[in-house]
């Protein structure tokens, strides 16, 4: 039965890539339901994050947050620090975009702490977390901190050859230095 949930996740991923957000949402919701009935917590958390992303695509921000927050609880329980950090970062992005900056800052700080101490941290995940935190710090007027975060993010984006990230980092630093 787990393969059925995994199949639903694959189908949902393809639907989302094809910009069929409602289809993706339905497939992910079905995967969530199936995982709940099977008691597969790890796959449930993954399904919830995917469902949260689809809800976000559709502008259902509070529903999206609820799915991500449930996934965070599961990732804490199953001791999956990298998935936990990734999910917390997405919550930070949503909260920042919703101008809930204090809540977002707490999430970014936790995600960064997890990423910095875990040896298996993906460079791009760390860079993306730094990016979000830098945007937040710039929005709250903490220019020096924002510049430092952008510099680190830019170096990491360069290391993994993500030119769009390097360019954005340079542009943001220039704006903050004006």
Short mmCIF file of N, CA and C in Angstrom, two decimals, residues 9-169:
data_model
loop_
_atom_site.label_atom_id
_atom_site.label_comp_id
_atom_site.label_asym_id
_atom_site.label_seq_id
_atom_site.Cartn_x
_atom_site.Cartn_y
_atom_site.Cartn_z
N UNK A 9 2.14 10.59 -4.77
CA UNK A 9 3.08 11.70 -4.65
C UNK A 9 3.76 11.99 -5.99
N UNK A 10 4.12 10.95 -6.71
CA UNK A 10 4.74 11.15 -8.03
C UNK A 10 3.77 11.81 -9.00
N UNK A 11 2.53 11.34 -8.98
CA UNK A 11 1.52 11.94 -9.86
C UNK A 11 1.26 13.40 -9.48
N UNK A 12 1.22 13.65 -8.18
CA UNK A 12 1.01 15.02 -7.71
C UNK A 12 2.16 15.93 -8.11
N UNK A 13 3.38 15.41 -8.01
CA UNK A 13 4.56 16.17 -8.40
C UNK A 13 4.47 16.56 -9.88
N UNK A 14 4.09 15.60 -10.71
CA UNK A 14 3.98 15.88 -12.15
C UNK A 14 2.86 16.88 -12.42
N UNK A 15 1.74 16.74 -11.73
CA UNK A 15 0.64 17.68 -11.91
C UNK A 15 1.08 19.10 -11.54
N UNK A 16 1.81 19.21 -10.45
CA UNK A 16 2.28 20.53 -10.01
C UNK A 16 3.27 21.10 -11.02
N UNK A 17 4.15 20.28 -11.53
CA UNK A 17 5.11 20.73 -12.56
C UNK A 17 4.39 21.21 -13.81
N UNK A 18 3.23 20.60 -14.06
CA UNK A 18 2.42 20.97 -15.23
C UNK A 18 1.45 22.11 -14.92
N UNK A 19 1.60 22.72 -13.74
CA UNK A 19 0.76 23.83 -13.29
C UNK A 19 -0.71 23.45 -13.13
N UNK A 20 -0.94 22.18 -12.89
CA UNK A 20 -2.29 21.70 -12.60
C UNK A 20 -2.42 21.60 -11.08
N UNK A 21 -2.51 22.77 -10.45
CA UNK A 21 -2.45 22.86 -8.99
C UNK A 21 -3.62 22.17 -8.30
N UNK A 22 -4.80 22.28 -8.85
CA UNK A 22 -5.94 21.61 -8.23
C UNK A 22 -5.79 20.09 -8.29
N UNK A 23 -5.30 19.58 -9.42
CA UNK A 23 -5.06 18.14 -9.53
C UNK A 23 -4.00 17.70 -8.53
N UNK A 24 -2.94 18.48 -8.42
CA UNK A 24 -1.88 18.14 -7.46
C UNK A 24 -2.44 18.11 -6.05
N UNK A 25 -3.23 19.11 -5.72
CA UNK A 25 -3.83 19.17 -4.39
C UNK A 25 -4.65 17.92 -4.10
N UNK A 26 -5.47 17.51 -5.05
CA UNK A 26 -6.31 16.32 -4.84
C UNK A 26 -5.46 15.06 -4.68
N UNK A 27 -4.42 14.92 -5.47
CA UNK A 27 -3.54 13.75 -5.37
C UNK A 27 -2.81 13.73 -4.05
N UNK A 28 -2.30 14.88 -3.62
CA UNK A 28 -1.60 14.95 -2.34
C UNK A 28 -2.55 14.72 -1.17
N UNK A 29 -3.76 15.23 -1.27
CA UNK A 29 -4.75 15.00 -0.20
C UNK A 29 -5.07 13.52 -0.09
N UNK A 30 -5.16 12.85 -1.23
CA UNK A 30 -5.40 11.41 -1.21
C UNK A 30 -4.22 10.67 -0.58
N UNK A 31 -3.00 11.11 -0.89
CA UNK A 31 -1.81 10.49 -0.29
C UNK A 31 -1.81 10.71 1.23
N UNK A 32 -2.19 11.90 1.68
CA UNK A 32 -2.27 12.18 3.12
C UNK A 32 -3.25 11.22 3.77
N UNK A 33 -4.42 11.09 3.17
CA UNK A 33 -5.44 10.21 3.73
C UNK A 33 -4.95 8.76 3.80
N UNK A 34 -4.31 8.32 2.75
CA UNK A 34 -3.80 6.95 2.70
C UNK A 34 -2.72 6.73 3.76
N UNK A 35 -1.82 7.68 3.90
CA UNK A 35 -0.75 7.55 4.89
C UNK A 35 -1.30 7.57 6.31
N UNK A 36 -2.32 8.38 6.55
CA UNK A 36 -2.94 8.40 7.87
C UNK A 36 -3.53 7.02 8.20
N UNK A 37 -4.21 6.43 7.21
CA UNK A 37 -4.85 5.13 7.46
C UNK A 37 -3.82 4.02 7.66
N UNK A 38 -2.64 4.19 7.05
CA UNK A 38 -1.58 3.18 7.17
C UNK A 38 -0.66 3.43 8.35
N UNK A 39 -0.72 4.64 8.90
CA UNK A 39 0.16 4.98 10.01
C UNK A 39 1.60 5.22 9.60
N UNK A 40 1.83 5.51 8.34
CA UNK A 40 3.18 5.77 7.84
C UNK A 40 3.52 7.24 8.08
N UNK A 41 4.16 7.53 9.21
CA UNK A 41 4.41 8.91 9.62
C UNK A 41 5.39 9.64 8.70
N UNK A 42 6.46 9.00 8.31
CA UNK A 42 7.44 9.67 7.46
C UNK A 42 6.83 10.07 6.12
N UNK A 43 6.09 9.16 5.52
CA UNK A 43 5.46 9.45 4.23
C UNK A 43 4.30 10.43 4.41
N UNK A 44 3.64 10.39 5.56
CA UNK A 44 2.59 11.35 5.86
C UNK A 44 3.18 12.76 5.90
N UNK A 45 4.30 12.94 6.56
CA UNK A 45 4.93 14.25 6.64
C UNK A 45 5.30 14.76 5.25
N UNK A 46 5.84 13.89 4.43
CA UNK A 46 6.19 14.27 3.07
C UNK A 46 4.93 14.66 2.29
N UNK A 47 3.87 13.89 2.45
CA UNK A 47 2.60 14.19 1.76
C UNK A 47 2.03 15.52 2.23
N UNK A 48 2.13 15.79 3.53
CA UNK A 48 1.64 17.05 4.07
C UNK A 48 2.41 18.25 3.53
N UNK A 49 3.73 18.10 3.39
CA UNK A 49 4.49 19.23 2.84
C UNK A 49 4.13 19.47 1.38
N UNK A 50 3.91 18.41 0.65
CA UNK A 50 3.51 18.57 -0.76
C UNK A 50 2.11 19.18 -0.86
N UNK A 51 1.21 18.73 0.01
CA UNK A 51 -0.13 19.31 0.04
C UNK A 51 -0.05 20.78 0.44
N UNK A 52 0.79 21.09 1.41
CA UNK A 52 0.99 22.48 1.81
C UNK A 52 1.49 23.34 0.66
N UNK A 53 2.41 22.81 -0.13
CA UNK A 53 2.92 23.56 -1.28
C UNK A 53 1.81 23.81 -2.30
N UNK A 54 0.96 22.81 -2.51
CA UNK A 54 -0.14 22.98 -3.46
C UNK A 54 -1.14 24.00 -2.96
N UNK A 55 -1.45 23.95 -1.68
CA UNK A 55 -2.36 24.95 -1.10
C UNK A 55 -1.77 26.35 -1.25
N UNK A 56 -0.47 26.45 -1.05
CA UNK A 56 0.21 27.74 -1.22
C UNK A 56 0.11 28.21 -2.66
N UNK A 57 0.30 27.30 -3.60
CA UNK A 57 0.15 27.64 -5.02
C UNK A 57 -1.23 28.22 -5.32
N UNK A 58 -2.22 27.71 -4.61
CA UNK A 58 -3.61 28.14 -4.82
C UNK A 58 -4.01 29.34 -3.97
N UNK A 59 -3.05 29.86 -3.20
CA UNK A 59 -3.32 31.04 -2.39
C UNK A 59 -4.00 30.76 -1.07
N UNK A 60 -4.07 29.51 -0.67
CA UNK A 60 -4.69 29.11 0.59
C UNK A 60 -3.60 29.07 1.68
N UNK A 61 -3.19 30.24 2.10
CA UNK A 61 -2.01 30.38 2.95
C UNK A 61 -2.19 29.74 4.32
N UNK A 62 -3.30 30.00 4.99
CA UNK A 62 -3.51 29.45 6.33
C UNK A 62 -3.62 27.93 6.29
N UNK A 63 -4.28 27.41 5.29
CA UNK A 63 -4.39 25.95 5.13
C UNK A 63 -3.01 25.36 4.86
N UNK A 64 -2.25 26.05 4.01
CA UNK A 64 -0.89 25.62 3.70
C UNK A 64 -0.05 25.55 4.97
N UNK A 65 -0.10 26.61 5.76
CA UNK A 65 0.66 26.65 7.02
C UNK A 65 0.28 25.50 7.94
N UNK A 66 -1.00 25.20 8.02
CA UNK A 66 -1.44 24.11 8.90
C UNK A 66 -0.83 22.78 8.47
N UNK A 67 -0.76 22.54 7.17
CA UNK A 67 -0.15 21.30 6.68
C UNK A 67 1.34 21.25 6.99
N UNK A 68 2.02 22.36 6.74
CA UNK A 68 3.45 22.41 7.03
C UNK A 68 3.72 22.23 8.53
N UNK A 69 2.90 22.87 9.36
CA UNK A 69 3.10 22.77 10.81
C UNK A 69 2.87 21.34 11.31
N UNK A 70 1.89 20.65 10.73
CA UNK A 70 1.69 19.25 11.12
C UNK A 70 2.90 18.42 10.69
N UNK A 71 3.42 18.70 9.52
CA UNK A 71 4.61 17.98 9.05
C UNK A 71 5.80 18.23 9.98
N UNK A 72 5.96 19.46 10.46
CA UNK A 72 7.04 19.78 11.39
C UNK A 72 6.93 18.92 12.64
N UNK A 73 5.72 18.79 13.17
CA UNK A 73 5.53 17.95 14.37
C UNK A 73 5.94 16.51 14.11
N UNK A 74 5.61 16.02 12.94
CA UNK A 74 5.96 14.64 12.60
C UNK A 74 7.48 14.51 12.43
N UNK A 75 8.08 15.45 11.70
CA UNK A 75 9.53 15.37 11.49
C UNK A 75 10.30 15.46 12.80
N UNK A 76 9.78 16.21 13.76
CA UNK A 76 10.43 16.25 15.08
C UNK A 76 10.33 14.87 15.75
N UNK A 77 9.19 14.23 15.62
CA UNK A 77 8.95 12.95 16.28
C UNK A 77 9.76 11.81 15.64
N UNK A 78 9.92 11.85 14.33
CA UNK A 78 10.63 10.77 13.65
C UNK A 78 12.13 11.06 13.51
N UNK A 79 12.57 12.19 14.07
CA UNK A 79 13.98 12.58 14.08
C UNK A 79 14.57 12.62 12.67
N UNK A 80 14.01 13.51 11.85
CA UNK A 80 14.50 13.75 10.49
C UNK A 80 14.89 15.22 10.39
N UNK A 81 16.10 15.57 10.89
CA UNK A 81 16.45 16.98 11.01
C UNK A 81 16.51 17.76 9.69
N UNK A 82 16.96 17.14 8.62
CA UNK A 82 17.06 17.89 7.37
C UNK A 82 15.67 18.17 6.78
N UNK A 83 14.78 17.21 6.85
CA UNK A 83 13.41 17.46 6.40
C UNK A 83 12.72 18.47 7.30
N UNK A 84 13.03 18.39 8.59
CA UNK A 84 12.50 19.36 9.55
C UNK A 84 12.96 20.77 9.17
N UNK A 85 14.24 20.95 8.96
CA UNK A 85 14.77 22.28 8.62
C UNK A 85 14.17 22.80 7.32
N UNK A 86 14.05 21.93 6.33
CA UNK A 86 13.49 22.32 5.03
C UNK A 86 12.05 22.79 5.19
N UNK A 87 11.28 22.06 5.99
CA UNK A 87 9.88 22.41 6.19
C UNK A 87 9.74 23.70 6.99
N UNK A 88 10.57 23.86 8.00
CA UNK A 88 10.55 25.09 8.80
C UNK A 88 10.91 26.28 7.92
N UNK A 89 11.86 26.09 7.03
CA UNK A 89 12.23 27.18 6.11
C UNK A 89 11.05 27.60 5.25
N UNK A 90 10.30 26.61 4.76
CA UNK A 90 9.12 26.95 3.95
C UNK A 90 8.09 27.71 4.77
N UNK A 91 7.92 27.32 6.01
CA UNK A 91 7.02 28.07 6.89
C UNK A 91 7.53 29.50 7.04
N UNK A 92 8.84 29.66 7.23
CA UNK A 92 9.43 30.99 7.32
C UNK A 92 9.16 31.82 6.07
N UNK A 93 9.28 31.20 4.91
CA UNK A 93 9.01 31.91 3.65
C UNK A 93 7.55 32.38 3.60
N UNK A 94 6.65 31.48 3.95
CA UNK A 94 5.22 31.83 3.92
C UNK A 94 4.93 32.96 4.90
N UNK A 95 5.46 32.85 6.11
CA UNK A 95 5.22 33.89 7.12
C UNK A 95 5.83 35.22 6.70
N UNK A 96 7.04 35.18 6.12
CA UNK A 96 7.68 36.42 5.64
C UNK A 96 6.84 37.06 4.55
N UNK A 97 6.39 36.26 3.60
CA UNK A 97 5.56 36.78 2.51
C UNK A 97 4.22 37.31 3.02
N UNK A 98 3.78 36.82 4.17
CA UNK A 98 2.53 37.28 4.79
C UNK A 98 2.78 38.43 5.77
N UNK A 99 4.01 38.93 5.79
CA UNK A 99 4.43 40.03 6.66
C UNK A 99 4.29 39.70 8.15
N UNK A 100 4.44 38.44 8.48
CA UNK A 100 4.48 37.99 9.87
C UNK A 100 5.94 37.75 10.22
N UNK A 101 6.68 38.85 10.28
CA UNK A 101 8.14 38.79 10.30
C UNK A 101 8.72 38.21 11.58
N UNK A 102 8.15 38.50 12.73
CA UNK A 102 8.70 37.94 13.97
C UNK A 102 8.58 36.43 13.99
N UNK A 103 7.42 35.91 13.55
CA UNK A 103 7.25 34.46 13.49
C UNK A 103 8.21 33.85 12.48
N UNK A 104 8.36 34.51 11.35
CA UNK A 104 9.25 34.01 10.30
C UNK A 104 10.69 33.97 10.79
N UNK A 105 11.12 35.01 11.52
CA UNK A 105 12.50 35.07 12.01
C UNK A 105 12.82 33.88 12.90
N UNK A 106 11.89 33.52 13.74
CA UNK A 106 12.10 32.37 14.63
C UNK A 106 12.32 31.10 13.82
N UNK A 107 11.52 30.91 12.79
CA UNK A 107 11.66 29.73 11.94
C UNK A 107 12.98 29.71 11.19
N UNK A 108 13.32 30.83 10.57
CA UNK A 108 14.59 30.88 9.84
C UNK A 108 15.77 30.59 10.77
N UNK A 109 15.74 31.16 11.97
CA UNK A 109 16.84 30.94 12.92
C UNK A 109 16.96 29.46 13.27
N UNK A 110 15.83 28.80 13.49
CA UNK A 110 15.87 27.37 13.82
C UNK A 110 16.37 26.56 12.63
N UNK A 111 15.87 26.85 11.44
CA UNK A 111 16.30 26.10 10.26
C UNK A 111 17.80 26.28 10.04
N UNK A 112 18.29 27.51 10.18
CA UNK A 112 19.73 27.74 10.02
C UNK A 112 20.55 26.98 11.05
N UNK A 113 20.07 26.97 12.28
CA UNK A 113 20.79 26.24 13.33
C UNK A 113 20.89 24.75 12.98
N UNK A 114 19.80 24.17 12.52
CA UNK A 114 19.80 22.75 12.15
C UNK A 114 20.76 22.52 10.98
N UNK A 115 20.63 23.33 9.94
CA UNK A 115 21.48 23.16 8.76
C UNK A 115 22.96 23.32 9.09
N UNK A 116 23.28 24.29 9.90
CA UNK A 116 24.70 24.56 10.19
C UNK A 116 25.35 23.44 11.00
N UNK A 117 24.59 22.74 11.80
CA UNK A 117 25.21 21.70 12.62
C UNK A 117 25.11 20.29 12.00
N UNK A 118 24.35 20.16 10.92
CA UNK A 118 24.18 18.83 10.31
C UNK A 118 25.18 18.63 9.16
N UNK A 119 25.98 17.58 9.23
CA UNK A 119 27.00 17.37 8.20
C UNK A 119 26.43 17.04 6.81
N UNK A 120 25.18 16.59 6.75
CA UNK A 120 24.60 16.23 5.46
C UNK A 120 23.80 17.34 4.80
N UNK A 121 23.94 18.56 5.31
CA UNK A 121 23.17 19.68 4.77
C UNK A 121 23.51 19.93 3.31
N UNK A 122 22.48 20.06 2.52
CA UNK A 122 22.62 20.40 1.11
C UNK A 122 22.94 21.89 0.99
N UNK A 123 23.94 22.22 0.21
CA UNK A 123 24.39 23.61 0.06
C UNK A 123 23.26 24.51 -0.44
N UNK A 124 22.47 24.03 -1.39
CA UNK A 124 21.39 24.85 -1.93
C UNK A 124 20.30 25.09 -0.88
N UNK A 125 20.01 24.10 -0.05
CA UNK A 125 19.02 24.30 1.02
C UNK A 125 19.50 25.38 1.99
N UNK A 126 20.77 25.35 2.34
CA UNK A 126 21.32 26.36 3.23
C UNK A 126 21.26 27.74 2.57
N UNK A 127 21.64 27.81 1.31
CA UNK A 127 21.62 29.09 0.59
C UNK A 127 20.20 29.65 0.53
N UNK A 128 19.23 28.81 0.25
CA UNK A 128 17.84 29.27 0.17
C UNK A 128 17.33 29.76 1.52
N UNK A 129 17.77 29.14 2.59
CA UNK A 129 17.37 29.58 3.93
C UNK A 129 18.01 30.93 4.24
N UNK A 130 19.27 31.08 3.91
CA UNK A 130 19.95 32.36 4.10
C UNK A 130 19.27 33.46 3.28
N UNK A 131 18.86 33.14 2.08
CA UNK A 131 18.17 34.10 1.21
C UNK A 131 16.91 34.62 1.89
N UNK A 132 16.07 33.70 2.36
CA UNK A 132 14.84 34.11 3.02
C UNK A 132 15.08 34.96 4.24
N UNK A 133 16.07 34.56 5.03
CA UNK A 133 16.39 35.30 6.25
C UNK A 133 16.96 36.68 5.90
N UNK A 134 17.75 36.76 4.83
CA UNK A 134 18.29 38.04 4.39
C UNK A 134 17.17 38.98 3.95
N UNK A 135 16.19 38.46 3.22
CA UNK A 135 15.05 39.28 2.81
C UNK A 135 14.30 39.80 4.03
N UNK A 136 14.13 38.94 5.03
CA UNK A 136 13.47 39.33 6.26
C UNK A 136 14.26 40.42 6.98
N UNK A 137 15.55 40.23 7.13
CA UNK A 137 16.38 41.20 7.85
C UNK A 137 16.37 42.55 7.13
N UNK A 138 16.39 42.53 5.80
CA UNK A 138 16.30 43.78 5.05
C UNK A 138 14.96 44.46 5.30
N UNK A 139 13.90 43.68 5.36
CA UNK A 139 12.56 44.23 5.59
C UNK A 139 12.41 44.84 6.98
N UNK A 140 13.19 44.34 7.93
CA UNK A 140 13.11 44.87 9.30
C UNK A 140 14.17 45.95 9.55
N UNK A 141 14.89 46.33 8.50
CA UNK A 141 15.86 47.41 8.62
C UNK A 141 17.22 47.01 9.18
N UNK A 142 17.46 45.71 9.30
CA UNK A 142 18.75 45.23 9.81
C UNK A 142 19.71 45.01 8.64
N UNK A 143 20.17 46.15 8.09
CA UNK A 143 20.94 46.12 6.84
C UNK A 143 22.24 45.34 6.95
N UNK A 144 23.00 45.54 8.01
CA UNK A 144 24.30 44.87 8.13
C UNK A 144 24.13 43.35 8.19
N UNK A 145 23.15 42.93 8.96
CA UNK A 145 22.88 41.48 9.04
C UNK A 145 22.42 40.96 7.69
N UNK A 146 21.55 41.72 7.03
CA UNK A 146 21.05 41.30 5.72
C UNK A 146 22.21 41.18 4.72
N UNK A 147 23.10 42.15 4.73
CA UNK A 147 24.24 42.10 3.81
C UNK A 147 25.10 40.87 4.08
N UNK A 148 25.36 40.60 5.34
CA UNK A 148 26.16 39.43 5.70
C UNK A 148 25.49 38.14 5.23
N UNK A 149 24.19 38.04 5.43
CA UNK A 149 23.45 36.85 5.00
C UNK A 149 23.46 36.73 3.47
N UNK A 150 23.30 37.85 2.77
CA UNK A 150 23.34 37.82 1.31
C UNK A 150 24.72 37.41 0.81
N UNK A 151 25.77 37.88 1.47
CA UNK A 151 27.12 37.49 1.06
C UNK A 151 27.33 35.99 1.19
N UNK A 152 26.88 35.45 2.32
CA UNK A 152 27.03 34.00 2.51
C UNK A 152 26.19 33.23 1.51
N UNK A 153 24.96 33.68 1.31
CA UNK A 153 24.08 33.00 0.34
C UNK A 153 24.70 33.07 -1.06
N UNK A 154 25.20 34.23 -1.44
CA UNK A 154 25.81 34.37 -2.76
C UNK A 154 26.99 33.44 -2.96
N UNK A 155 27.82 33.31 -1.93
CA UNK A 155 28.96 32.38 -2.02
C UNK A 155 28.49 30.94 -2.19
N UNK A 156 27.45 30.58 -1.47
CA UNK A 156 26.93 29.22 -1.58
C UNK A 156 26.28 28.99 -2.95
N UNK A 157 25.52 29.96 -3.43
CA UNK A 157 24.92 29.83 -4.76
C UNK A 157 26.02 29.69 -5.82
N UNK A 158 27.10 30.42 -5.64
CA UNK A 158 28.22 30.32 -6.58
C UNK A 158 28.83 28.91 -6.54
N UNK A 159 28.95 28.38 -5.34
CA UNK A 159 29.55 27.05 -5.17
C UNK A 159 28.74 25.96 -5.87
N UNK A 160 27.40 26.13 -5.93
CA UNK A 160 26.57 25.11 -6.58
C UNK A 160 26.11 25.56 -7.97
N UNK A 161 26.72 26.65 -8.45
CA UNK A 161 26.50 27.15 -9.81
C UNK A 161 25.03 27.50 -10.07
N UNK A 162 24.44 28.25 -9.15
CA UNK A 162 23.08 28.77 -9.35
C UNK A 162 23.24 30.27 -9.60
N UNK A 163 23.40 30.61 -10.87
CA UNK A 163 23.70 31.99 -11.24
C UNK A 163 22.59 32.96 -10.84
N UNK A 164 21.35 32.52 -10.92
CA UNK A 164 20.25 33.41 -10.52
C UNK A 164 20.39 33.82 -9.05
N UNK A 165 20.82 32.90 -8.21
CA UNK A 165 21.03 33.20 -6.80
C UNK A 165 22.20 34.15 -6.58
N UNK A 166 23.27 33.96 -7.35
CA UNK A 166 24.44 34.84 -7.27
C UNK A 166 24.03 36.25 -7.69
N UNK A 167 23.32 36.34 -8.79
CA UNK A 167 22.90 37.65 -9.31
C UNK A 167 21.97 38.35 -8.33
N UNK A 168 21.02 37.62 -7.77
CA UNK A 168 20.11 38.23 -6.80
C UNK A 168 20.88 38.70 -5.57
N UNK A 169 21.81 37.90 -5.09
CA UNK A 169 22.60 38.28 -3.93
C UNK A 169 23.36 39.58 -4.18
#
